[in-house]
mmCIF file of C-alpha atoms in Angstrom:
data_model
loop_
_atom_site.group_PDB
_atom_site.id
_atom_site.type_symbol
_atom_site.label_atom_id
_atom_site.label_comp_id
_atom_site.label_asym_id
_atom_site.label_seq_id
_atom_site.Cartn_x
_atom_site.Cartn_y
_atom_site.Cartn_z
ATOM 1 C CA UNK A 1130 -0.152 0.144 -0.546
ATOM 2 C CA UNK A 1131 1.747 2.918 -1.238
ATOM 3 C CA UNK A 1132 1.690 5.715 2.143
ATOM 4 C CA UNK A 1133 0.715 8.529 1.117
ATOM 5 C CA UNK A 1134 2.443 12.049 1.399
ATOM 6 C CA UNK A 1135 2.438 14.450 3.434
ATOM 7 C CA UNK A 1136 2.185 18.631 1.921
ATOM 8 C CA UNK A 1137 5.072 20.429 2.178
ATOM 9 C CA UNK A 1138 3.902 21.564 4.987
ATOM 10 C CA UNK A 1139 2.061 19.977 6.982
ATOM 11 C CA UNK A 1140 6.017 17.986 6.707
ATOM 12 C CA UNK A 1141 7.456 21.456 7.705
ATOM 13 C CA UNK A 1142 5.612 22.393 10.894
ATOM 14 C CA UNK A 1143 5.037 17.970 11.946
ATOM 15 C CA UNK A 1144 9.775 18.422 11.438
ATOM 16 C CA UNK A 1145 9.519 20.405 14.475
ATOM 17 C CA UNK A 1146 6.887 19.120 16.318
ATOM 18 C CA UNK A 1147 7.609 15.674 16.284
ATOM 19 C CA UNK A 1148 8.720 14.884 19.438
ATOM 20 C CA UNK A 1149 6.012 16.405 21.167
ATOM 21 C CA UNK A 1150 3.055 15.017 21.994
ATOM 22 C CA UNK A 1151 -0.151 15.998 20.098
ATOM 23 C CA UNK A 1152 -1.136 18.403 22.340
ATOM 24 C CA UNK A 1153 2.070 20.158 22.692
ATOM 25 C CA UNK A 1154 2.815 19.743 18.858
ATOM 26 C CA UNK A 1155 -0.062 22.331 19.157
ATOM 27 C CA UNK A 1156 1.328 24.547 21.675
ATOM 28 C CA UNK A 1157 4.477 25.304 21.194
ATOM 29 C CA UNK A 1158 3.146 25.659 16.366
ATOM 30 C CA UNK A 1159 0.506 27.571 16.800
ATOM 31 C CA UNK A 1160 2.707 29.266 19.950
ATOM 32 C CA UNK A 1161 5.977 29.732 16.911
ATOM 33 C CA UNK A 1162 4.002 30.852 14.703
ATOM 34 C CA UNK A 1163 2.337 34.012 15.936
ATOM 35 C CA UNK A 1164 5.375 35.076 17.262
ATOM 36 C CA UNK A 1165 7.319 35.316 14.128
ATOM 37 C CA UNK A 1166 8.322 38.876 12.524
ATOM 38 C CA UNK A 1167 7.579 40.303 10.476
ATOM 39 C CA UNK A 1168 9.988 39.561 7.111
ATOM 40 C CA UNK A 1169 12.298 42.258 6.449
ATOM 41 C CA UNK A 1170 12.279 43.100 3.181
ATOM 42 C CA UNK A 1171 16.312 45.428 3.073
ATOM 43 C CA UNK A 1172 15.787 45.300 -0.603
ATOM 44 C CA UNK A 1173 13.223 45.564 -2.225
ATOM 45 C CA UNK A 1174 10.724 48.191 -0.262
ATOM 46 C CA UNK A 1175 8.557 48.430 -2.545
ATOM 47 C CA UNK A 1176 4.370 47.103 -2.854
ATOM 48 C CA UNK A 1177 4.000 44.094 -3.895
ATOM 49 C CA UNK A 1178 2.446 44.187 -6.820
ATOM 50 C CA UNK A 1179 -0.835 41.455 -7.489
ATOM 51 C CA UNK A 1180 -2.875 41.273 -10.699
ATOM 52 C CA UNK A 1181 -6.365 38.858 -10.275
ATOM 53 C CA UNK A 1182 -9.313 38.925 -12.282
ATOM 54 C CA UNK A 1183 -12.986 38.630 -11.133
ATOM 55 C CA UNK A 1184 -13.863 35.266 -9.200
ATOM 56 C CA UNK A 1185 -16.632 35.561 -6.608
ATOM 57 C CA UNK A 1186 -16.279 35.222 -4.532
ATOM 58 C CA UNK A 1187 -12.077 34.559 -4.268
ATOM 59 C CA UNK A 1188 -11.067 37.343 -6.512
ATOM 60 C CA UNK A 1189 -13.017 41.032 -7.743
ATOM 61 C CA UNK A 1190 -13.138 44.347 -6.873
ATOM 62 C CA UNK A 1191 -12.279 46.724 -3.336
ATOM 63 C CA UNK A 1192 -15.286 46.364 -1.111
ATOM 64 C CA UNK A 1193 -16.349 42.769 -2.942
ATOM 65 C CA UNK A 1194 -16.670 39.208 -2.334
ATOM 66 C CA UNK A 1195 -13.410 38.555 -2.309
ATOM 67 C CA UNK A 1196 -12.628 36.234 0.540
ATOM 68 C CA UNK A 1197 -8.647 34.599 -1.393
ATOM 69 C CA UNK A 1198 -7.619 38.040 -1.955
ATOM 70 C CA UNK A 1199 -8.171 38.749 2.080
ATOM 71 C CA UNK A 1200 -6.765 35.723 2.395
ATOM 72 C CA UNK A 1201 -3.936 36.306 1.207
ATOM 73 C CA UNK A 1202 -2.850 40.452 1.604
ATOM 74 C CA UNK A 1203 -3.892 39.112 5.784
ATOM 75 C CA UNK A 1204 -1.176 37.270 5.569
ATOM 76 C CA UNK A 1205 1.272 39.350 4.006
ATOM 77 C CA UNK A 1206 0.521 41.825 6.253
ATOM 78 C CA UNK A 1207 1.201 39.934 9.317
ATOM 79 C CA UNK A 1208 4.613 39.536 7.664
ATOM 80 C CA UNK A 1209 5.378 43.031 7.086
ATOM 81 C CA UNK A 1210 4.936 42.570 3.896
ATOM 82 C CA UNK A 1211 2.308 45.793 1.353
ATOM 83 C CA UNK A 1212 0.471 44.399 -0.999
ATOM 84 C CA UNK A 1213 -2.306 44.796 -3.231
ATOM 85 C CA UNK A 1214 -4.488 42.881 -6.137
ATOM 86 C CA UNK A 1215 -5.987 44.547 -9.704
ATOM 87 C CA UNK A 1216 -7.855 42.975 -11.325
ATOM 88 C CA UNK A 1217 -7.845 42.709 -14.221
ATOM 89 C CA UNK A 1218 -8.531 39.730 -18.204
ATOM 90 C CA UNK A 1219 -7.190 36.800 -16.659
ATOM 91 C CA UNK A 1220 -5.083 36.881 -19.892
ATOM 92 C CA UNK A 1221 -4.403 40.873 -18.855
ATOM 93 C CA UNK A 1222 -3.128 39.534 -15.168
ATOM 94 C CA UNK A 1223 -0.798 36.218 -17.273
ATOM 95 C CA UNK A 1224 1.057 39.403 -19.826
ATOM 96 C CA UNK A 1225 2.531 41.241 -16.373
ATOM 97 C CA UNK A 1226 3.412 39.269 -15.055
ATOM 98 C CA UNK A 1227 5.639 37.880 -17.858
ATOM 99 C CA UNK A 1228 6.377 41.094 -18.537
ATOM 100 C CA UNK A 1229 6.921 42.146 -14.942
ATOM 101 C CA UNK A 1230 3.847 45.425 -13.956
ATOM 102 C CA UNK A 1231 3.302 42.171 -12.050
ATOM 103 C CA UNK A 1232 4.948 40.971 -9.090
ATOM 104 C CA UNK A 1233 1.811 37.310 -9.159
ATOM 105 C CA UNK A 1234 -1.599 36.931 -8.387
ATOM 106 C CA UNK A 1235 -3.053 35.932 -4.992
ATOM 107 C CA UNK A 1236 -5.081 33.556 -6.197
ATOM 108 C CA UNK A 1237 -3.491 30.374 -8.517
ATOM 109 C CA UNK A 1238 -3.888 27.005 -9.057
ATOM 110 C CA UNK A 1239 -1.204 25.483 -10.029
ATOM 111 C CA UNK A 1240 0.703 23.763 -13.008
ATOM 112 C CA UNK A 1241 3.828 22.461 -14.538
ATOM 113 C CA UNK A 1242 3.717 24.882 -17.104
ATOM 114 C CA UNK A 1243 3.809 27.983 -14.030
ATOM 115 C CA UNK A 1244 6.417 26.411 -11.719
ATOM 116 C CA UNK A 1245 8.556 26.678 -14.856
ATOM 117 C CA UNK A 1246 8.351 30.963 -13.488
ATOM 118 C CA UNK A 1247 6.939 31.537 -10.718
ATOM 119 C CA UNK A 1248 7.212 30.820 -6.825
ATOM 120 C CA UNK A 1249 3.681 29.276 -5.496
ATOM 121 C CA UNK A 1250 2.796 28.205 -1.600
ATOM 122 C CA UNK A 1251 1.324 25.613 -0.529
ATOM 123 C CA UNK A 1252 -1.997 25.260 -0.307
ATOM 124 C CA UNK A 1253 -4.638 27.723 1.755
ATOM 125 C CA UNK A 1254 -7.734 26.593 0.077
ATOM 126 C CA UNK A 1255 -8.991 23.619 -2.761
ATOM 127 C CA UNK A 1256 -11.322 24.213 -4.919
ATOM 128 C CA UNK A 1257 -14.332 21.556 -4.893
ATOM 129 C CA UNK A 1258 -16.272 21.691 -8.125
ATOM 130 C CA UNK A 1259 -18.938 19.839 -8.061
ATOM 131 C CA UNK A 1260 -22.166 19.809 -10.590
ATOM 132 C CA UNK A 1261 -25.307 21.313 -9.708
ATOM 133 C CA UNK A 1262 -28.494 20.283 -11.858
ATOM 134 C CA UNK A 1263 -32.074 21.823 -11.800
ATOM 135 C CA UNK A 1264 -34.523 20.248 -9.139
ATOM 136 C CA UNK A 1265 -34.695 16.592 -9.510
ATOM 137 C CA UNK A 1266 -31.940 15.634 -12.207
ATOM 138 C CA UNK A 1267 -29.674 13.158 -11.328
ATOM 139 C CA UNK A 1268 -26.591 15.016 -9.688
ATOM 140 C CA UNK A 1269 -24.938 11.476 -8.432
ATOM 141 C CA UNK A 1270 -22.460 11.050 -11.239
ATOM 142 C CA UNK A 1271 -18.995 10.029 -9.951
ATOM 143 C CA UNK A 1272 -16.514 11.278 -12.536
ATOM 144 C CA UNK A 1273 -17.433 13.582 -15.677
ATOM 145 C CA UNK A 1274 -16.005 11.342 -18.058
ATOM 146 C CA UNK A 1275 -19.749 9.508 -17.191
ATOM 147 C CA UNK A 1276 -21.749 13.092 -18.155
ATOM 148 C CA UNK A 1277 -20.651 11.711 -22.041
ATOM 149 C CA UNK A 1278 -23.527 13.236 -24.321
ATOM 150 C CA UNK A 1279 -25.200 16.081 -21.840
ATOM 151 C CA UNK A 1280 -24.354 20.042 -21.308
ATOM 152 C CA UNK A 1281 -22.791 21.443 -18.501
ATOM 153 C CA UNK A 1282 -22.153 25.210 -17.640
ATOM 154 C CA UNK A 1283 -18.636 25.548 -16.556
ATOM 155 C CA UNK A 1284 -16.352 29.822 -16.096
ATOM 156 C CA UNK A 1285 -14.188 30.072 -18.919
ATOM 157 C CA UNK A 1286 -10.536 30.771 -18.947
ATOM 158 C CA UNK A 1287 -9.963 28.547 -16.044
ATOM 159 C CA UNK A 1288 -6.490 25.356 -15.620
ATOM 160 C CA UNK A 1289 -8.905 22.603 -14.709
ATOM 161 C CA UNK A 1290 -6.916 20.133 -14.465
ATOM 162 C CA UNK A 1291 -7.190 16.822 -16.772
ATOM 163 C CA UNK A 1292 -10.528 16.020 -14.711
ATOM 164 C CA UNK A 1293 -12.896 18.528 -16.891
ATOM 165 C CA UNK A 1294 -10.383 19.340 -19.779
ATOM 166 C CA UNK A 1295 -9.971 15.976 -20.552
ATOM 167 C CA UNK A 1296 -13.567 13.743 -20.114
ATOM 168 C CA UNK A 1297 -14.885 13.190 -24.646
ATOM 169 C CA UNK A 1298 -17.823 13.897 -25.084
ATOM 170 C CA UNK A 1299 -19.600 16.182 -22.573
ATOM 171 C CA UNK A 1300 -20.248 19.252 -24.217
ATOM 172 C CA UNK A 1301 -18.691 22.121 -22.074
ATOM 173 C CA UNK A 1302 -20.787 25.150 -22.137
ATOM 174 C CA UNK A 1303 -18.676 28.205 -20.933
ATOM 175 C CA UNK A 1304 -19.794 31.252 -19.276
ATOM 176 C CA UNK A 1305 -18.256 34.228 -17.327
ATOM 177 C CA UNK A 1306 -19.594 33.370 -14.458
ATOM 178 C CA UNK A 1307 -21.422 31.465 -11.658
ATOM 179 C CA UNK A 1308 -25.403 33.528 -12.837
ATOM 180 C CA UNK A 1309 -24.349 34.013 -16.103
ATOM 181 C CA UNK A 1310 -24.511 29.819 -16.120
ATOM 182 C CA UNK A 1311 -27.091 29.373 -14.208
ATOM 183 C CA UNK A 1312 -29.708 31.812 -16.229
ATOM 184 C CA UNK A 1313 -27.796 28.786 -18.656
ATOM 185 C CA UNK A 1314 -29.431 26.345 -16.167
ATOM 186 C CA UNK A 1315 -32.630 27.478 -15.554
ATOM 187 C CA UNK A 1316 -33.504 28.819 -19.114
ATOM 188 C CA UNK A 1317 -32.228 24.841 -20.536
ATOM 189 C CA UNK A 1318 -29.569 25.502 -22.481
ATOM 190 C CA UNK A 1319 -27.615 23.313 -20.201
ATOM 191 C CA UNK A 1320 -28.227 20.129 -18.233
ATOM 192 C CA UNK A 1321 -26.321 21.029 -15.344
ATOM 193 C CA UNK A 1322 -23.044 23.144 -14.819
ATOM 194 C CA UNK A 1323 -19.277 22.698 -12.067
ATOM 195 C CA UNK A 1324 -20.106 25.512 -9.299
ATOM 196 C CA UNK A 1325 -17.123 25.569 -6.231
ATOM 197 C CA UNK A 1326 -17.836 24.444 -3.262
ATOM 198 C CA UNK A 1327 -17.861 26.459 -0.934
ATOM 199 C CA UNK A 1328 -20.154 28.509 -3.827
ATOM 200 C CA UNK A 1329 -22.138 25.617 -1.932
ATOM 201 C CA UNK A 1330 -22.469 26.745 0.852
ATOM 202 C CA UNK A 1331 -22.993 30.502 0.838
ATOM 203 C CA UNK A 1332 -25.529 28.979 -1.432
ATOM 204 C CA UNK A 1333 -27.168 26.579 1.466
ATOM 205 C CA UNK A 1334 -26.876 29.557 3.230
ATOM 206 C CA UNK A 1335 -28.179 32.501 2.151
ATOM 207 C CA UNK A 1336 -30.297 31.437 0.027
ATOM 208 C CA UNK A 1337 -31.691 28.783 1.555
ATOM 209 C CA UNK A 1338 -35.360 27.898 0.157
ATOM 210 C CA UNK A 1339 -34.518 29.342 -3.536
ATOM 211 C CA UNK A 1340 -32.076 26.886 -3.700
ATOM 212 C CA UNK A 1341 -34.026 23.654 -2.103
ATOM 213 C CA UNK A 1342 -36.745 24.639 -4.582
ATOM 214 C CA UNK A 1343 -34.838 25.163 -7.632
ATOM 215 C CA UNK A 1344 -31.980 23.353 -7.171
ATOM 216 C CA UNK A 1345 -30.007 19.255 -7.729
ATOM 217 C CA UNK A 1346 -26.568 19.843 -6.161
ATOM 218 C CA UNK A 1347 -24.283 17.492 -5.777
ATOM 219 C CA UNK A 1348 -22.856 15.553 -2.788
ATOM 220 C CA UNK A 1349 -18.747 14.424 -5.005
ATOM 221 C CA UNK A 1350 -16.253 16.986 -5.951
ATOM 222 C CA UNK A 1351 -15.792 16.495 -9.324
ATOM 223 C CA UNK A 1352 -12.379 17.844 -9.875
ATOM 224 C CA UNK A 1353 -10.281 19.456 -6.724
ATOM 225 C CA UNK A 1354 -7.718 22.129 -7.932
ATOM 226 C CA UNK A 1355 -5.808 23.891 -4.916
ATOM 227 C CA UNK A 1356 -4.837 27.536 -4.620
ATOM 228 C CA UNK A 1357 -1.828 29.125 -3.776
ATOM 229 C CA UNK A 1358 -0.035 32.412 -3.653
ATOM 230 C CA UNK A 1359 2.294 32.648 -6.418
ATOM 231 C CA UNK A 1360 5.393 35.328 -7.299
ATOM 232 C CA UNK A 1361 7.851 35.452 -10.013
ATOM 233 C CA UNK A 1362 11.013 33.376 -8.876
ATOM 234 C CA UNK A 1363 12.989 37.067 -10.687
ATOM 235 C CA UNK A 1364 11.072 38.832 -7.780
ATOM 236 C CA UNK A 1365 14.094 39.209 -5.374
ATOM 237 C CA UNK A 1366 12.790 37.784 -1.960
ATOM 238 C CA UNK A 1367 10.660 35.570 -4.018
ATOM 239 C CA UNK A 1368 11.282 32.302 -2.160
ATOM 240 C CA UNK A 1369 11.326 34.664 1.030
ATOM 241 C CA UNK A 1370 8.260 36.136 0.599
ATOM 242 C CA UNK A 1371 6.377 32.938 0.461
ATOM 243 C CA UNK A 1372 7.968 31.074 3.253
ATOM 244 C CA UNK A 1373 6.778 34.423 5.608
ATOM 245 C CA UNK A 1374 3.034 33.469 3.656
ATOM 246 C CA UNK A 1375 3.224 29.695 4.742
ATOM 247 C CA UNK A 1376 3.872 30.170 8.416
ATOM 248 C CA UNK A 1377 0.987 33.247 8.810
ATOM 249 C CA UNK A 1378 -1.426 31.964 6.796
ATOM 250 C CA UNK A 1379 -1.013 29.241 9.153
ATOM 251 C CA UNK A 1380 -0.343 30.580 11.764
ATOM 252 C CA UNK A 1381 -4.539 32.409 10.483
ATOM 253 C CA UNK A 1382 -5.899 28.885 9.940
ATOM 254 C CA UNK A 1383 -5.423 28.337 13.514
ATOM 255 C CA UNK A 1384 -6.998 30.775 15.679
ATOM 256 C CA UNK A 1385 -9.738 30.997 13.299
ATOM 257 C CA UNK A 1386 -9.156 34.346 11.732
ATOM 258 C CA UNK A 1387 -9.540 32.092 8.040
ATOM 259 C CA UNK A 1388 -13.016 30.736 9.689
ATOM 260 C CA UNK A 1389 -14.305 34.378 9.801
ATOM 261 C CA UNK A 1390 -12.471 35.538 6.773
ATOM 262 C CA UNK A 1391 -13.797 32.759 5.105
ATOM 263 C CA UNK A 1392 -17.910 33.105 7.097
ATOM 264 C CA UNK A 1393 -18.293 29.621 7.544
ATOM 265 C CA UNK A 1394 -18.480 28.776 10.240
ATOM 266 C CA UNK A 1395 -16.132 25.702 12.143
ATOM 267 C CA UNK A 1396 -13.525 24.466 10.366
ATOM 268 C CA UNK A 1397 -11.795 21.367 9.944
ATOM 269 C CA UNK A 1398 -7.683 20.821 8.908
ATOM 270 C CA UNK A 1399 -5.189 19.066 10.654
ATOM 271 C CA UNK A 1400 -2.392 22.916 11.923
ATOM 272 C CA UNK A 1401 -0.118 20.690 13.327
ATOM 273 C CA UNK A 1402 0.421 17.797 10.363
ATOM 274 C CA UNK A 1403 0.743 15.049 12.688
ATOM 275 C CA UNK A 1404 -2.431 13.012 11.104
ATOM 276 C CA UNK A 1405 -5.152 14.197 13.068
ATOM 277 C CA UNK A 1406 -7.892 17.080 12.172
ATOM 278 C CA UNK A 1407 -9.320 19.912 14.293
ATOM 279 C CA UNK A 1408 -11.691 21.685 14.605
ATOM 280 C CA UNK A 1409 -11.131 25.824 14.688
ATOM 281 C CA UNK A 1410 -13.838 27.967 15.446
ATOM 282 C CA UNK A 1411 -13.922 31.555 14.304
ATOM 283 C CA UNK A 1412 -13.277 33.164 16.658
ATOM 284 C CA UNK A 1413 -12.899 32.411 20.846
ATOM 285 C CA UNK A 1414 -17.135 32.285 21.491
ATOM 286 C CA UNK A 1415 -17.644 28.408 20.099
ATOM 287 C CA UNK A 1416 -21.346 28.740 21.250
ATOM 288 C CA UNK A 1417 -23.548 26.836 23.426
ATOM 289 C CA UNK A 1418 -23.674 23.551 21.011
ATOM 290 C CA UNK A 1419 -21.695 21.678 19.381
ATOM 291 C CA UNK A 1420 -20.278 21.722 16.581
ATOM 292 C CA UNK A 1421 -22.552 20.730 13.238
ATOM 293 C CA UNK A 1422 -22.223 21.326 9.789
ATOM 294 C CA UNK A 1423 -18.175 21.951 9.266
ATOM 295 C CA UNK A 1424 -15.532 22.680 6.068
ATOM 296 C CA UNK A 1425 -13.408 20.685 5.186
ATOM 297 C CA UNK A 1426 -10.797 23.372 4.140
ATOM 298 C CA UNK A 1427 -8.857 20.806 2.286
ATOM 299 C CA UNK A 1428 -11.150 18.106 1.986
ATOM 300 C CA UNK A 1429 -8.776 16.101 3.353
ATOM 301 C CA UNK A 1430 -10.541 14.275 6.426
ATOM 302 C CA UNK A 1431 -10.270 10.939 6.948
ATOM 303 C CA UNK A 1432 -13.736 8.959 5.765
ATOM 304 C CA UNK A 1433 -13.724 6.808 9.744
ATOM 305 C CA UNK A 1434 -14.382 10.091 12.276
ATOM 306 C CA UNK A 1435 -12.056 10.303 15.497
ATOM 307 C CA UNK A 1436 -12.567 8.668 18.576
ATOM 308 C CA UNK A 1437 -13.550 11.956 19.794
ATOM 309 C CA UNK A 1438 -13.519 15.959 17.857
ATOM 310 C CA UNK A 1439 -9.815 17.268 18.703
ATOM 311 C CA UNK A 1440 -11.031 20.998 18.522
ATOM 312 C CA UNK A 1441 -8.416 23.995 18.683
ATOM 313 C CA UNK A 1442 -9.290 26.970 20.235
ATOM 314 C CA UNK A 1443 -6.249 30.405 21.616
ATOM 315 C CA UNK A 1444 -3.761 27.887 20.747
ATOM 316 C CA UNK A 1445 -5.145 25.029 23.254
ATOM 317 C CA UNK A 1446 -6.868 21.013 22.602
ATOM 318 C CA UNK A 1447 -9.712 20.077 23.752
ATOM 319 C CA UNK A 1448 -10.604 16.823 23.436
ATOM 320 C CA UNK A 1449 -14.683 16.910 22.406
ATOM 321 C CA UNK A 1450 -17.432 19.312 22.406
ATOM 322 C CA UNK A 1451 -17.140 18.397 27.574
ATOM 323 C CA UNK A 1452 -13.751 18.665 27.615
ATOM 324 C CA UNK A 1453 -14.575 23.389 26.762
ATOM 325 C CA UNK A 1454 -13.414 25.190 29.964
ATOM 326 C CA UNK A 1455 -17.620 26.820 30.322
ATOM 327 C CA UNK A 1456 -15.520 30.287 28.972
ATOM 328 C CA UNK A 1457 -15.729 29.268 25.936
ATOM 329 C CA UNK A 1458 -19.437 28.991 25.693
ATOM 330 C CA UNK A 1459 -20.748 32.063 24.779
ATOM 331 C CA UNK A 1460 -23.813 32.465 23.320
ATOM 332 C CA UNK A 1461 -22.460 33.798 19.710
ATOM 333 C CA UNK A 1462 -21.333 29.935 18.120
ATOM 334 C CA UNK A 1463 -22.022 29.175 14.378
ATOM 335 C CA UNK A 1464 -24.049 27.052 15.791
ATOM 336 C CA UNK A 1465 -26.190 29.065 17.299
ATOM 337 C CA UNK A 1466 -29.713 30.676 16.113
ATOM 338 C CA UNK A 1467 -28.657 33.407 16.937
ATOM 339 C CA UNK A 1468 -25.124 33.177 15.348
ATOM 340 C CA UNK A 1469 -24.773 36.793 12.553
ATOM 341 C CA UNK A 1470 -22.328 35.263 10.238
ATOM 342 C CA UNK A 1471 -22.598 39.047 8.865
ATOM 343 C CA UNK A 1472 -22.299 40.330 5.773
ATOM 344 C CA UNK A 1473 -23.774 37.556 2.196
ATOM 345 C CA UNK A 1474 -21.037 36.997 1.216
ATOM 346 C CA UNK A 1475 -22.148 35.373 -2.104
ATOM 347 C CA UNK A 1476 -26.012 34.490 -3.741
ATOM 348 C CA UNK A 1477 -27.231 34.422 -7.076
ATOM 349 C CA UNK A 1478 -30.595 36.136 -8.887
ATOM 350 C CA UNK A 1479 -33.362 32.493 -9.341
#
């Protein structure tokens, strides 16, 4: 049986903490991350110029839905690096990076071709594409090849990978965004559309009635792509920028900042790379009831659940809900009816 190799960031954390118990590994890792000094950009003090296209809710203009940009900018700011992101067409992003007008992108999928010119961070999110059809449709397919002969709407321009690009017999209809694809789906122009799992989660959270009445949503991802910060290899301190970002984004996952930005409630992630998964709440207060719906940041949680969920709060791990101190069980937890998700991050017109 082939042993699963850990992600680069997991290996880094595991190497630091392997001699300690799981609890103390998490504590030491968390404290070490938070004490890291900001990166000194002595050789190039200018602002990091990033580019992306409009891909809500991940990337957009300032003041709109752009959780990926917010995650990256926050992590870089914690590392002492200023960054701005310009929103243009994706072809202009690639041209700007090639010509040196842009330093990289906050949200990019990794490919062999791109790795020739760019340094990629460890993944900070995983994009998982699920199938969405009109109410009553069969969405139980497990592979794209099973959709041969059907019309499937997908947002154009993106490097979806072999699962999508080499699906024989599937008629892909490219749309500019999810709204355009939803319009085609509801009008009967296509049988299905591919939608990012996080977008589906927002629809179920913020538009549950419309979603339930109009759509059938698959639960098996038909394609997976990890999302990265990428910067030009010829950029001064490129490797140092990525190293600092990797450490800061892990700290943001551990302290609940990522969950707050994503507005998904509880997240599940292996914080310290020991193979055991932790649940992290969005903030210090966990509410009055145990976590229900949990968002798997990287979609790699084991099929066999742990005997007790390990809950990480303020750098400490608690084995199960009953072990959490009462001072954390305030009324504002993500599973409580009175919990406020904040502004609606994403919505579609039905």
